[in-house]
PDB file of C-alpha atoms and ligand atoms in Angstrom:
ATOM      1  CA  MET O   1      84.128 126.208 101.875  1.00 88.00           C
ATOM      2  CA  GLN O   2      86.142 127.323  98.826  1.00 94.00           C
ATOM      3  CA  PRO O   3      89.927 126.659  98.728  1.00 96.00           C
ATOM      4  CA  GLY O   4      90.701 130.381  98.246  1.00 95.00           C
ATOM      5  CA  GLU O   5      88.979 131.224 101.521  1.00 95.00           C
ATOM      6  CA  VAL O   6      91.192 128.980 103.632  1.00 97.00           C
ATOM      7  CA  TRP O   7      94.444 128.976 101.694  1.00 97.00           C
ATOM      8  CA  GLY O   8      94.639 132.721 101.075  1.00 95.00           C
ATOM      9  CA  ASN O   9      97.848 133.748  99.329  1.00 94.00           C
ATOM     10  CA  ARG O  10      98.921 130.184  98.751  1.00 96.00           C
ATOM     11  CA  TRP O  11      95.856 129.716  96.553  1.00 97.00           C
ATOM     12  CA  SER O  12      95.989 133.021  94.709  1.00 96.00           C
ATOM     13  CA  ASN O  13      99.747 132.785  94.057  1.00 96.00           C
ATOM     14  CA  ALA O  14      99.775 129.145  92.947  1.00 95.00           C
ATOM     15  CA  VAL O  15     100.998 128.630  89.392  1.00 93.00           C
ATOM     16  CA  LEU O  16     101.506 124.888  89.051  1.00 96.00           C
ATOM     17  CA  PRO O  17      98.168 123.068  88.488  1.00 96.00           C
ATOM     18  CA  MET O  18      99.223 120.367  90.981  1.00 98.00           C
ATOM     19  CA  ALA O  19      99.372 122.968  93.774  1.00 98.00           C
ATOM     20  CA  ARG O  20      95.757 123.940  93.204  1.00 97.00           C
ATOM     21  CA  ARG O  21      94.729 120.323  92.907  1.00 98.00           C
ATOM     22  CA  TYR O  22      96.241 119.557  96.282  1.00 98.00           C
ATOM     23  CA  MET O  23      94.551 122.538  97.927  1.00 98.00           C
ATOM     24  CA  GLU O  24      91.203 121.544  96.387  1.00 98.00           C
ATOM     25  CA  VAL O  25      91.447 117.980  97.642  1.00 98.00           C
ATOM     26  CA  ALA O  26      92.655 119.079 101.088  1.00 98.00           C
ATOM     27  CA  THR O  27      89.781 121.553 101.358  1.00 98.00           C
ATOM     28  CA  GLN O  28      87.207 119.049 100.235  1.00 98.00           C
ATOM     29  CA  LYS O  29      88.450 116.497 102.763  1.00 98.00           C
ATOM     30  CA  GLN O  30      89.301 119.064 105.444  1.00 98.00           C
ATOM     31  CA  SER O  31      92.630 117.313 105.866  1.00 98.00           C
ATOM     32  CA  LEU O  32      96.243 118.318 105.276  1.00 98.00           C
ATOM     33  CA  VAL O  33      97.410 114.758 105.852  1.00 98.00           C
ATOM     34  CA  CYS O  34      99.627 112.831 103.482  1.00 99.00           C
ATOM     35  CA  LEU O  35      99.873 109.216 104.565  1.00 98.00           C
ATOM     36  CA  ALA O  36     103.368 107.723 104.344  1.00 98.00           C
ATOM     37  CA  ALA O  37     102.194 104.224 103.477  1.00 98.00           C
ATOM     38  CA  ASP O  38     105.335 102.364 104.459  1.00 98.00           C
ATOM     39  CA  ARG O  39     103.990  98.820 104.495  1.00 97.00           C
ATOM     40  CA  ASN O  40     105.698  95.949 102.707  1.00 97.00           C
ATOM     41  CA  THR O  41     102.901  93.935 101.156  1.00 98.00           C
ATOM     42  CA  MET O  42     100.314  94.827  98.552  1.00 98.00           C
ATOM     43  CA  SER O  43      97.450  93.475 100.661  1.00 98.00           C
ATOM     44  CA  SER O  44      98.356  95.454 103.789  1.00 98.00           C
ATOM     45  CA  LEU O  45      98.813  98.595 101.693  1.00 98.00           C
ATOM     46  CA  LEU O  46      95.392  98.176 100.096  1.00 98.00           C
ATOM     47  CA  GLU O  47      93.782  97.535 103.445  1.00 98.00           C
ATOM     48  CA  LEU O  48      95.409 100.660 104.903  1.00 98.00           C
ATOM     49  CA  ILE O  49      94.356 102.931 102.029  1.00 98.00           C
ATOM     50  CA  ASN O  50      90.780 101.731 102.232  1.00 98.00           C
ATOM     51  CA  GLU O  51      90.724 102.359 105.980  1.00 98.00           C
ATOM     52  CA  VAL O  52      92.180 105.856 106.018  1.00 98.00           C
ATOM     53  CA  GLY O  53      91.392 107.062 102.462  1.00 98.00           C
ATOM     54  CA  PRO O  54      88.526 109.337 103.557  1.00 98.00           C
ATOM     55  CA  TYR O  55      90.731 111.249 106.037  1.00 98.00           C
ATOM     56  CA  ILE O  56      93.821 111.951 103.938  1.00 98.00           C
ATOM     57  CA  ALA O  57      94.559 114.151 100.930  1.00 98.00           C
ATOM     58  CA  ALA O  58      97.629 112.404  99.527  1.00 99.00           C
ATOM     59  CA  LEU O  59      99.252 109.007  99.539  1.00 98.00           C
ATOM     60  CA  LYS O  60     103.033 108.832  99.785  1.00 98.00           C
ATOM     61  CA  THR O  61     104.677 105.659  98.542  1.00 98.00           C
ATOM     62  CA  HIS O  62     108.079 104.000  98.398  1.00 98.00           C
ATOM     63  CA  VAL O  63     107.410 101.764  95.423  1.00 98.00           C
ATOM     64  CA  ASP O  64     110.678  99.840  95.881  1.00 98.00           C
ATOM     65  CA  LEU O  65     110.041  98.596  99.414  1.00 98.00           C
ATOM     66  CA  VAL O  66     107.092  96.347  98.594  1.00 98.00           C
ATOM     67  CA  ASP O  67     107.971  92.631  98.809  1.00 98.00           C
ATOM     68  CA  ASP O  68     105.303  91.302  96.445  1.00 98.00           C
ATOM     69  CA  TRP O  69     105.211  94.237  94.002  1.00 98.00           C
ATOM     70  CA  SER O  70     103.689  93.604  90.560  1.00 98.00           C
ATOM     71  CA  PRO O  71     102.595  96.039  87.837  1.00 98.00           C
ATOM     72  CA  GLU O  72      98.996  94.765  87.977  1.00 98.00           C
ATOM     73  CA  GLY O  73      98.820  94.959  91.761  1.00 98.00           C
ATOM     74  CA  TRP O  74     100.240  98.477  91.734  1.00 98.00           C
ATOM     75  CA  LYS O  75      97.751  99.607  89.107  1.00 98.00           C
ATOM     76  CA  ALA O  76      94.915  98.294  91.255  1.00 98.00           C
ATOM     77  CA  LEU O  77      96.329 100.160  94.254  1.00 98.00           C
ATOM     78  CA  CYS O  78      96.559 103.412  92.292  1.00 98.00           C
ATOM     79  CA  ASP O  79      92.963 102.923  91.125  1.00 98.00           C
ATOM     80  CA  VAL O  80      91.837 102.607  94.742  1.00 98.00           C
ATOM     81  CA  ALA O  81      93.814 105.746  95.634  1.00 98.00           C
ATOM     82  CA  LYS O  82      92.051 107.606  92.805  1.00 98.00           C
ATOM     83  CA  GLN O  83      88.654 106.400  94.024  1.00 98.00           C
ATOM     84  CA  HIS O  84      89.516 108.075  97.325  1.00 98.00           C
ATOM     85  CA  ASN O  85      90.534 111.210  95.392  1.00 98.00           C
ATOM     86  CA  LEU O  86      94.149 111.055  96.630  1.00 98.00           C
ATOM     87  CA  LEU O  87      97.209 112.606  95.058  1.00 98.00           C
ATOM     88  CA  ILE O  88      99.877 109.954  94.618  1.00 98.00           C
ATOM     89  CA  PHE O  89     103.323 110.967  95.746  1.00 98.00           C
ATOM     90  CA  GLU O  90     106.365 108.746  95.169  1.00 99.00           C
ATOM     91  CA  ASP O  91     109.068 109.736  97.623  1.00 98.00           C
ATOM     92  CA  ARG O  92     111.859 108.598  95.300  1.00 98.00           C
ATOM     93  CA  LYS O  93     114.362 111.302  96.243  1.00 98.00           C
ATOM     94  CA  PHE O  94     115.848 111.485  92.748  1.00 98.00           C
ATOM     95  CA  ALA O  95     119.364 112.924  92.797  1.00 98.00           C
ATOM     96  CA  ASP O  96     121.119 112.054  89.537  1.00 98.00           C
ATOM     97  CA  ILE O  97     121.735 114.285  86.510  1.00 98.00           C
ATOM     98  CA  GLY O  98     118.635 115.392  84.575  1.00 98.00           C
ATOM     99  CA  LYS O  99     118.636 112.801  81.811  1.00 98.00           C
ATOM    100  CA  ILE O 100     119.179 109.837  84.144  1.00 98.00           C
ATOM    101  CA  SER O 101     116.523 111.023  86.557  1.00 98.00           C
ATOM    102  CA  LYS O 102     114.227 111.263  83.553  1.00 98.00           C
ATOM    103  CA  SER O 103     114.989 107.636  82.627  1.00 98.00           C
ATOM    104  CA  GLN O 104     114.461 106.547  86.219  1.00 98.00           C
ATOM    105  CA  MET O 105     110.910 107.900  85.976  1.00 98.00           C
ATOM    106  CA  SER O 106     110.212 105.009  83.554  1.00 98.00           C
ATOM    107  CA  GLY O 107     111.890 101.607  83.956  1.00 97.00           C
ATOM    108  CA  ILE O 108     110.084  98.747  85.657  1.00 97.00           C
ATOM    109  CA  TYR O 109     108.148 100.924  88.116  1.00 98.00           C
ATOM    110  CA  ASP O 110     107.159 103.497  85.475  1.00 98.00           C
ATOM    111  CA  ILE O 111     106.778 106.187  88.138  1.00 98.00           C
ATOM    112  CA  ARG O 112     105.892 108.868  85.547  1.00 98.00           C
ATOM    113  CA  SER O 113     102.648 107.079  84.656  1.00 98.00           C
ATOM    114  CA  TRP O 114     101.063 107.057  88.092  1.00 98.00           C
ATOM    115  CA  SER O 115     102.791 109.620  90.322  1.00 98.00           C
ATOM    116  CA  ASP O 116     101.434 113.145  90.713  1.00 98.00           C
ATOM    117  CA  ILE O 117     104.341 114.277  92.874  1.00 99.00           C
ATOM    118  CA  VAL O 118     107.931 113.103  93.374  1.00 99.00           C
ATOM    119  CA  THR O 119     110.775 114.229  95.628  1.00 99.00           C
ATOM    120  CA  ALA O 120     114.232 115.235  94.424  1.00 99.00           C
ATOM    121  CA  HIS O 121     117.495 116.513  95.835  1.00 98.00           C
ATOM    122  CA  LEU O 122     118.984 119.508  94.035  1.00 98.00           C
ATOM    123  CA  ILE O 123     122.537 118.305  94.678  1.00 98.00           C
ATOM    124  CA  SER O 124     123.193 117.633  90.975  1.00 97.00           C
ATOM    125  CA  GLY O 125     121.866 121.041  89.859  1.00 97.00           C
ATOM    126  CA  PRO O 126     118.561 122.514  88.631  1.00 96.00           C
ATOM    127  CA  ASP O 127     118.243 120.413  85.455  1.00 98.00           C
ATOM    128  CA  ILE O 128     116.899 117.521  87.484  1.00 98.00           C
ATOM    129  CA  VAL O 129     113.539 119.330  87.628  1.00 98.00           C
ATOM    130  CA  ASP O 130     113.409 119.608  83.824  1.00 98.00           C
ATOM    131  CA  GLY O 131     114.324 115.926  83.527  1.00 98.00           C
ATOM    132  CA  LEU O 132     111.477 114.868  85.810  1.00 98.00           C
ATOM    133  CA  GLN O 133     108.940 117.171  84.153  1.00 98.00           C
ATOM    134  CA  SER O 134     109.955 115.963  80.715  1.00 98.00           C
ATOM    135  CA  ALA O 135     109.335 112.360  81.820  1.00 98.00           C
ATOM    136  CA  TRP O 136     105.766 113.277  82.796  1.00 98.00           C
ATOM    137  CA  LYS O 137     105.348 115.200  79.534  1.00 98.00           C
ATOM    138  CA  ASP O 138     106.256 112.101  77.501  1.00 98.00           C
ATOM    139  CA  VAL O 139     103.155 110.397  78.880  1.00 98.00           C
ATOM    140  CA  ASN O 140     101.007 113.542  78.577  1.00 98.00           C
ATOM    141  CA  ARG O 141     100.961 114.246  82.269  1.00 98.00           C
ATOM    142  CA  GLU O 142     102.182 117.085  84.454  1.00 96.00           C
ATOM    143  CA  GLY O 143     103.258 116.547  88.032  1.00 98.00           C
ATOM    144  CA  GLY O 144     104.967 118.522  90.734  1.00 98.00           C
ATOM    145  CA  VAL O 145     108.454 118.175  92.189  1.00 98.00           C
ATOM    146  CA  LEU O 146     109.119 118.638  95.890  1.00 99.00           C
ATOM    147  CA  LEU O 147     112.741 119.581  96.516  1.00 98.00           C
ATOM    148  CA  LEU O 148     114.426 118.559  99.734  1.00 98.00           C
ATOM    149  CA  ALA O 149     115.303 121.829 101.449  1.00 98.00           C
ATOM    150  CA  GLN O 150     115.485 120.212 104.889  1.00 98.00           C
ATOM    151  CA  MET O 151     115.206 116.709 106.295  1.00 98.00           C
ATOM    152  CA  SER O 152     113.717 115.405 109.520  1.00 97.00           C
ATOM    153  CA  SER O 153     116.499 112.974 110.408  1.00 97.00           C
ATOM    154  CA  ARG O 154     119.162 113.676 112.999  1.00 97.00           C
ATOM    155  CA  GLY O 155     122.591 114.717 111.714  1.00 97.00           C
ATOM    156  CA  ASN O 156     121.515 115.194 108.090  1.00 97.00           C
ATOM    157  CA  LEU O 157     123.905 117.186 105.907  1.00 97.00           C
ATOM    158  CA  LEU O 158     121.444 119.711 104.480  1.00 98.00           C
ATOM    159  CA  THR O 159     123.019 122.810 106.001  1.00 97.00           C
ATOM    160  CA  GLU O 160     121.275 126.165 106.184  1.00 97.00           C
ATOM    161  CA  GLU O 161     123.470 127.470 103.405  1.00 98.00           C
ATOM    162  CA  TYR O 162     122.589 124.518 101.176  1.00 98.00           C
ATOM    163  CA  SER O 163     118.912 124.889 102.030  1.00 98.00           C
ATOM    164  CA  GLU O 164     118.978 128.570 101.084  1.00 98.00           C
ATOM    165  CA  LYS O 165     120.415 127.708  97.676  1.00 98.00           C
ATOM    166  CA  VAL O 166     117.789 125.026  97.073  1.00 98.00           C
ATOM    167  CA  VAL O 167     115.058 127.549  97.818  1.00 98.00           C
ATOM    168  CA  GLU O 168     116.668 130.276  95.736  1.00 98.00           C
ATOM    169  CA  LYS O 169     116.756 128.007  92.656  1.00 98.00           C
ATOM    170  CA  GLY O 170     113.516 126.190  93.384  1.00 98.00           C
ATOM    171  CA  ILE O 171     111.240 129.209  93.694  1.00 97.00           C
ATOM    172  CA  GLN O 172     112.198 130.256  90.168  1.00 96.00           C
ATOM    173  CA  SER O 173     111.345 126.900  88.649  1.00 97.00           C
ATOM    174  CA  HIS O 174     107.859 126.284  87.220  1.00 96.00           C
ATOM    175  CA  GLY O 175     107.987 122.511  87.719  1.00 97.00           C
ATOM    176  CA  VAL O 176     108.638 122.814  91.439  1.00 98.00           C
ATOM    177  CA  LEU O 177     105.551 122.292  93.580  1.00 98.00           C
ATOM    178  CA  GLY O 178     107.476 123.211  96.690  1.00 98.00           C
ATOM    179  CA  PHE O 179     109.875 121.978  99.319  1.00 98.00           C
ATOM    180  CA  ILE O 180     110.273 119.345 101.960  1.00 98.00           C
ATOM    181  CA  GLY O 181     110.777 121.008 105.335  1.00 98.00           C
ATOM    182  CA  ASN O 182     111.678 119.527 108.684  1.00 98.00           C
ATOM    183  CA  GLY O 183     108.399 118.971 110.521  1.00 97.00           C
ATOM    184  CA  SER O 184     110.168 118.179 113.759  1.00 97.00           C
ATOM    185  CA  ARG O 185     111.538 121.701 114.237  1.00 97.00           C
ATOM    186  CA  PRO O 186     108.936 124.513 113.935  1.00 97.00           C
ATOM    187  CA  ASP O 187     111.646 127.192 114.251  1.00 97.00           C
ATOM    188  CA  GLU O 188     113.507 125.828 111.229  1.00 97.00           C
ATOM    189  CA  LEU O 189     110.202 125.684 109.391  1.00 98.00           C
ATOM    190  CA  LYS O 190     109.429 129.312 110.137  1.00 98.00           C
ATOM    191  CA  ASP O 191     112.791 130.316 108.668  1.00 98.00           C
ATOM    192  CA  LEU O 192     112.147 128.139 105.642  1.00 98.00           C
ATOM    193  CA  ARG O 193     108.717 129.692 105.101  1.00 98.00           C
ATOM    194  CA  GLN O 194     110.251 133.153 105.206  1.00 98.00           C
ATOM    195  CA  ARG O 195     112.732 132.215 102.511  1.00 98.00           C
ATOM    196  CA  VAL O 196     110.165 130.393 100.369  1.00 98.00           C
ATOM    197  CA  GLY O 197     107.588 133.193 100.442  1.00 97.00           C
ATOM    198  CA  GLU O 198     103.903 132.654  99.698  1.00 94.00           C
ATOM    199  CA  GLN O 199     103.899 130.903  96.344  1.00 95.00           C
ATOM    200  CA  LYS O 200     105.372 127.437  96.796  1.00 98.00           C
ATOM    201  CA  MET O 201     104.294 124.713  99.182  1.00 98.00           C
ATOM    202  CA  ILE O 202     106.124 123.216 102.139  1.00 98.00           C
ATOM    203  CA  TRP O 203     105.394 119.582 102.997  1.00 98.00           C
ATOM    204  CA  THR O 204     106.725 118.148 106.238  1.00 98.00           C
ATOM    205  CA  PRO O 205     107.683 114.668 107.417  1.00 98.00           C
ATOM    206  CA  GLY O 206     108.860 114.135 111.000  1.00 98.00           C
ATOM    207  CA  VAL O 207     105.503 114.829 112.611  1.00 98.00           C
ATOM    208  CA  ASN O 208     103.666 112.742 115.177  1.00 96.00           C
ATOM    209  CA  ILE O 209     101.173 113.466 117.939  1.00 94.00           C
ATOM    210  CA  ALA O 210     103.752 111.750 120.168  1.00 92.00           C
ATOM    211  CA  VAL O 211     106.562 114.306 119.897  1.00 91.00           C
ATOM    212  CA  GLY O 212     110.156 113.108 120.452  1.00 93.00           C
ATOM    213  CA  ASP O 213     112.800 110.854 118.946  1.00 92.00           C
ATOM    214  CA  GLY O 214     111.796 108.045 116.618  1.00 91.00           C
ATOM    215  CA  GLU O 215     113.656 105.012 115.327  1.00 93.00           C
ATOM    216  CA  MET O 216     117.108 105.314 113.727  1.00 94.00           C
ATOM    217  CA  GLY O 217     117.516 109.055 114.000  1.00 94.00           C
ATOM    218  CA  GLN O 218     114.005 110.093 113.008  1.00 94.00           C
ATOM    219  CA  ARG O 219     112.686 113.074 115.002  1.00 95.00           C
ATOM    220  CA  TYR O 220     109.071 114.084 115.567  1.00 95.00           C
ATOM    221  CA  GLY O 221     107.419 117.433 116.178  1.00 96.00           C
ATOM    222  CA  SER O 222     103.794 118.407 116.648  1.00 97.00           C
ATOM    223  CA  PRO O 223     101.687 118.396 113.452  1.00 98.00           C
ATOM    224  CA  TYR O 224      99.704 121.416 114.678  1.00 98.00           C
ATOM    225  CA  ASP O 225     102.883 123.452 115.279  1.00 98.00           C
ATOM    226  CA  ALA O 226     104.252 122.482 111.873  1.00 98.00           C
ATOM    227  CA  VAL O 227     101.208 123.888 110.064  1.00 98.00           C
ATOM    228  CA  ILE O 228     101.212 127.048 112.178  1.00 98.00           C
ATOM    229  CA  ALA O 229     104.921 127.478 111.309  1.00 98.00           C
ATOM    230  CA  GLY O 230     104.143 127.316 107.584  1.00 98.00           C
ATOM    231  CA  SER O 231     103.722 123.698 106.524  1.00 98.00           C
ATOM    232  CA  ASP O 232     100.976 123.017 103.971  1.00 98.00           C
ATOM    233  CA  CYS O 233     100.914 119.255 104.333  1.00 98.00           C
ATOM    234  CA  ILE O 234     101.861 116.960 107.173  1.00 98.00           C
ATOM    235  CA  ILE O 235     103.390 113.641 106.154  1.00 98.00           C
ATOM    236  CA  VAL O 236     102.484 110.991 108.715  1.00 98.00           C
ATOM    237  CA  GLY O 237     103.696 107.400 108.551  1.00 98.00           C
ATOM    238  CA  SER O 238     103.958 105.205 111.626  1.00 97.00           C
ATOM    239  CA  GLY O 239     101.759 107.624 113.595  1.00 97.00           C
ATOM    240  CA  ILE O 240      98.920 106.212 111.469  1.00 98.00           C
ATOM    241  CA  HIS O 241      99.927 102.862 109.992  1.00 98.00           C
ATOM    242  CA  ARG O 242     101.296 101.447 113.237  1.00 97.00           C
ATOM    243  CA  ASN O 243      98.339 102.616 115.307  1.00 97.00           C
ATOM    244  CA  GLU O 244      95.909  99.888 116.323  1.00 97.00           C
ATOM    245  CA  ASN O 245      93.059 101.940 114.874  1.00 98.00           C
ATOM    246  CA  PRO O 246      94.447 103.657 111.755  1.00 98.00           C
ATOM    247  CA  SER O 247      91.166 105.236 110.625  1.00 98.00           C
ATOM    248  CA  GLU O 248      90.387 106.767 114.026  1.00 98.00           C
ATOM    249  CA  ILE O 249      93.879 108.234 114.415  1.00 98.00           C
ATOM    250  CA  ALA O 250      93.953 109.440 110.785  1.00 98.00           C
ATOM    251  CA  LYS O 251      90.729 111.301 111.503  1.00 98.00           C
ATOM    252  CA  GLN O 252      92.415 112.975 114.490  1.00 98.00           C
ATOM    253  CA  TYR O 253      95.430 114.019 112.398  1.00 98.00           C
ATOM    254  CA  ALA O 254      93.028 115.388 109.778  1.00 98.00           C
ATOM    255  CA  GLN O 255      91.100 117.465 112.319  1.00 98.00           C
ATOM    256  CA  LEU O 256      94.294 118.770 113.922  1.00 98.00           C
ATOM    257  CA  SER O 257      95.825 119.776 110.609  1.00 98.00           C
ATOM    258  CA  TRP O 258      92.654 121.435 109.339  1.00 98.00           C
ATOM    259  CA  GLN O 259      92.160 123.369 112.574  1.00 98.00           C
ATOM    260  CA  ALA O 260      95.792 124.530 112.354  1.00 98.00           C
ATOM    261  CA  LEU O 261      95.236 125.826 108.823  1.00 98.00           C
ATOM    262  CA  LEU O 262      92.125 127.711 109.929  1.00 98.00           C
ATOM    263  CA  ASP O 263      94.039 129.148 112.902  1.00 97.00           C
ATOM    264  CA  ARG O 264      96.919 130.136 110.637  1.00 96.00           C
TER     265      ARG O 264
HETATM  266  P1  5BU R 301     107.284 108.104 109.856  1.00 88.11           P
HETATM  267  O1  5BU R 301     106.877 106.714 110.103  1.00 88.11           O
HETATM  268  O2  5BU R 301     106.157 109.119 110.128  1.00 88.11           O
HETATM  269  O3  5BU R 301     108.556 108.466 110.538  1.00 88.11           O
HETATM  270  O4  5BU R 301     107.559 108.152 108.271  1.00 88.11           O
HETATM  271  C1  5BU R 301     108.121 109.254 107.645  1.00 88.11           C
HETATM  272  C2  5BU R 301     108.125 109.109 106.149  1.00 88.11           C
HETATM  273  O5  5BU R 301     108.586 110.317 105.575  1.00 88.11           O
HETATM  274  C3  5BU R 301     109.004 108.006 105.590  1.00 88.11           C
HETATM  275  O6  5BU R 301     108.337 107.446 104.475  1.00 88.11           O
HETATM  276  C4  5BU R 301     110.278 108.716 105.130  1.00 88.11           C
HETATM  277  O7  5BU R 301     110.829 108.153 103.956  1.00 88.11           O
HETATM  278  C5  5BU R 301     109.769 110.109 104.806  1.00 88.11           C
HETATM  279  N1  5BU R 301     110.759 111.179 105.069  1.00 88.11           N
HETATM  280  C6  5BU R 301     111.226 111.476 106.335  1.00 88.11           C
HETATM  281  O8  5BU R 301     110.860 110.840 107.316  1.00 88.11           O
HETATM  282  N2  5BU R 301     112.097 112.513 106.494  1.00 88.11           N
HETATM  283  C7  5BU R 301     112.561 113.252 105.470  1.00 88.11           C
HETATM  284  O9  5BU R 301     113.332 114.189 105.673  1.00 88.11           O
HETATM  285  C8  5BU R 301     112.067 112.914 104.171  1.00 88.11           C
HETATM  286  C9  5BU R 301     111.173 111.899 104.009  1.00 88.11           C
HETATM  287 BR1  5BU R 301     112.615 113.887 102.719  1.00 88.11          BR
END
């Protein structure tokens, strides 16, 4: 199956190369799953990626929560992710002014050199996107920025008015791959998709086959409903990495998400 056949307008309207790359990988793997690999040791991360690599399209990291992080270990992990043909997405949630966000893409973690996608708030204004893209450019790479238009956590302060402004600015910006939407609330997602239109992506955390409240204010909605409502990628963490059989459950999330895209 060709990506254009399943992704329709999202494929034909895509401008940023990273958008097409994601849709190609997702089509090839028949999976819209991004694994939120929130484990604290290099060995358990590696083990997890090797187990579920075939069933996911992207790997989401929090580089600063790993206890035994080292540059060599991280490089090895990224190499394994590439062998599984995964996009690497650092969920850094940059929020500072453009030039500082740019500097934070280097530093000890050197996020610009291995990430394909990063998250950012637009709270400091639109120049943050230029800052992040210019960091990638300095190492001859081009990535995609996902702007937080909504969040999945209870009581978050991203109001509808704020979200509308993020979308209004973000859809005009070349370096923006798309938006983070709240996977736990399909109705909110539908509204977001209407505002975003057909060009940019929506990726959604807060999804789990077991719908309901999670730990510390996290909320979960159905991954199938999220895709039907307009999500292009479901971000699943504990639903996979805390399951006793991560590869089997990742396969189920993959099938669910792919079926939802076909149904959409
Ligand atoms: P979970 O275990 O499926 O709840 O993990 C969710 C992941 O998505 C975790 O890495 C969060 O940092 C991330 N996340 C989120 O849960 N909600 C949000 O609004 C954003 C990111 Br943005």
